[in-house]
């Protein structure tokens, strides 16, 4: 019996679309990451898109958990809201606005005509959200999908297939539109992700996955370009509660501070993304506009340190092995203290010790990956400044036949969270995505003592002041270690949390761990605490909140 194709969308189709899009991005995440050369060659576009869609899918599942047959308009709005609050990176933020634009039209109607109009609204609203749109990017692919969808038949399946075909054609043309893509020999990573999402839409409405033309550009082995030394040093992302007028002023201020500015959202809740040199100023601008939260700051700069030091501990045989002799999967982690290195080594990781002021060079990471003796390796740099060093090491060993995935952990507590969900028995891509998600769901804090007078995002500090950092930015300046630690912990838990991880240096106050554990028990119900010794040379205090 021939299949009856839908004449209109419904909540079940939206649910299926989210699930299929998540599966598609899970399959293609690593390839998309590998061709990420614009706007910054930081190798995380596929992961960011996956996490953005994962948040959208979770929001839709929550609607179905509350109501057996939820209202269609409520379902598409939940999808858009989930993408907004979970948007990651430049492409993830734009994708969230594409879904929001679609939801605004689909909430009014579910037929093919509304789907075509929704794709048009999505393209326009996403382009308006970007301060300086560039052709040859996800915006170009979205515009082509909308244009193709507006032509011809108006039934749901035909519109979805037309949008997918238009997007694929536009994606193949992106290298001719953007010089950095042409030099690297790849298509745009964000556009590639959008094609995967639209392919999932075709499968959701038709029951058949579109046939992928293997002759199309896949972006294998791109010529990666390092981040320009003249470019902004930080990526700043935060959710912002503010009115539209305040956001208009915020756009102007952030546009003057940096580039890659994308502000998406509406109805009082916005997702702000920008690349800047002064991360503190970008956050301060958000504070003036409204209430920023879920603040994430990523440093693009490479440590590039020459010279080296010994690697500590680790699983796997010493020395190197030929690829044919390797077996299984391993995790390589950079740790800032001997106590953490021992802890992670006991959990099965190969570890590299990062002493204060002596970040490991790429050669040391290459040695550790080889020493792990595995065909598949997950690399945890656990420091934003090591990201490009780690990427260089991964690229070198890939040429030797070792499959390496770089999870962009920015602190040791994120590495611990990633290692905790590591399961070598499951598929490599699934394991990497689970570890990346666990790391991304972990906020990190640190206590340090100021060595000199300096201006920070929390004000001017003096030598000897205790600095409380949250997600890499100074949030608290205090005089007492215990009091400052409690303040930082409370701020980190203000947005919720289920598990607090404390890592204490050998010279931390003896009662600090007990005091913080008691504070969590007394003021934050249902939150567990686990404490680890950092050992000598570790940071004074590391805090993770999952």
mmCIF file of C-alpha atoms in Angstrom, residues 47 51 54 88 296 378-383 406-422 426 431-444 471 543-546:
data_model
loop_
_atom_site.group_PDB
_atom_site.id
_atom_site.type_symbol
_atom_site.label_atom_id
_atom_site.label_comp_id
_atom_site.label_asym_id
_atom_site.label_seq_id
_atom_site.Cartn_x
_atom_site.Cartn_y
_atom_site.Cartn_z
ATOM 1 C CA UNK A 47 29.549 19.955 18.552
ATOM 2 C CA UNK A 51 24.265 20.667 21.724
ATOM 3 C CA UNK A 54 19.892 18.588 21.896
ATOM 4 C CA UNK A 88 26.313 27.230 21.590
ATOM 5 C CA UNK A 296 30.572 31.379 29.004
ATOM 6 C CA UNK A 378 39.745 11.548 23.431
ATOM 7 C CA UNK A 379 41.917 14.549 24.327
ATOM 8 C CA UNK A 380 40.960 16.766 27.296
ATOM 9 C CA UNK A 381 43.140 19.935 27.430
ATOM 10 C CA UNK A 382 41.322 21.245 30.556
ATOM 11 C CA UNK A 383 42.554 24.772 29.843
ATOM 12 C CA UNK A 406 39.373 17.067 21.028
ATOM 13 C CA UNK A 407 36.805 17.866 23.713
ATOM 14 C CA UNK A 408 37.254 21.605 24.438
ATOM 15 C CA UNK A 409 37.368 21.391 28.247
ATOM 16 C CA UNK A 410 38.430 24.690 29.814
ATOM 17 C CA UNK A 411 39.081 23.524 33.378
ATOM 18 C CA UNK A 412 40.077 20.363 35.210
ATOM 19 C CA UNK A 413 36.623 19.978 36.778
ATOM 20 C CA UNK A 414 35.110 19.862 33.290
ATOM 21 C CA UNK A 415 37.626 17.155 32.425
ATOM 22 C CA UNK A 416 36.608 15.174 35.504
ATOM 23 C CA UNK A 417 32.940 15.461 34.484
ATOM 24 C CA UNK A 418 33.767 14.286 30.958
ATOM 25 C CA UNK A 419 35.860 11.364 32.237
ATOM 26 C CA UNK A 420 33.024 10.314 34.553
ATOM 27 C CA UNK A 421 30.702 9.588 31.601
ATOM 28 C CA UNK A 422 33.366 8.041 29.372
ATOM 29 C CA UNK A 426 29.915 2.628 22.907
ATOM 30 C CA UNK A 431 31.176 8.744 23.573
ATOM 31 C CA UNK A 432 32.723 12.052 22.475
ATOM 32 C CA UNK A 433 29.360 13.821 22.344
ATOM 33 C CA UNK A 434 28.412 12.521 25.814
ATOM 34 C CA UNK A 435 31.754 13.671 27.225
ATOM 35 C CA UNK A 436 31.438 17.056 25.505
ATOM 36 C CA UNK A 437 27.912 17.526 26.851
ATOM 37 C CA UNK A 438 29.004 16.599 30.403
ATOM 38 C CA UNK A 439 31.872 19.078 30.236
ATOM 39 C CA UNK A 440 29.642 21.799 28.812
ATOM 40 C CA UNK A 441 27.084 21.275 31.585
ATOM 41 C CA UNK A 442 29.747 21.910 34.231
ATOM 42 C CA UNK A 443 30.356 25.470 35.355
ATOM 43 C CA UNK A 444 33.826 26.003 36.734
ATOM 44 C CA UNK A 471 33.905 30.415 34.018
ATOM 45 C CA UNK A 543 35.008 24.333 41.930
ATOM 46 C CA UNK A 544 32.771 22.496 39.493
ATOM 47 C CA UNK A 545 28.977 22.654 39.471
ATOM 48 C CA UNK A 546 27.079 20.128 37.340
#
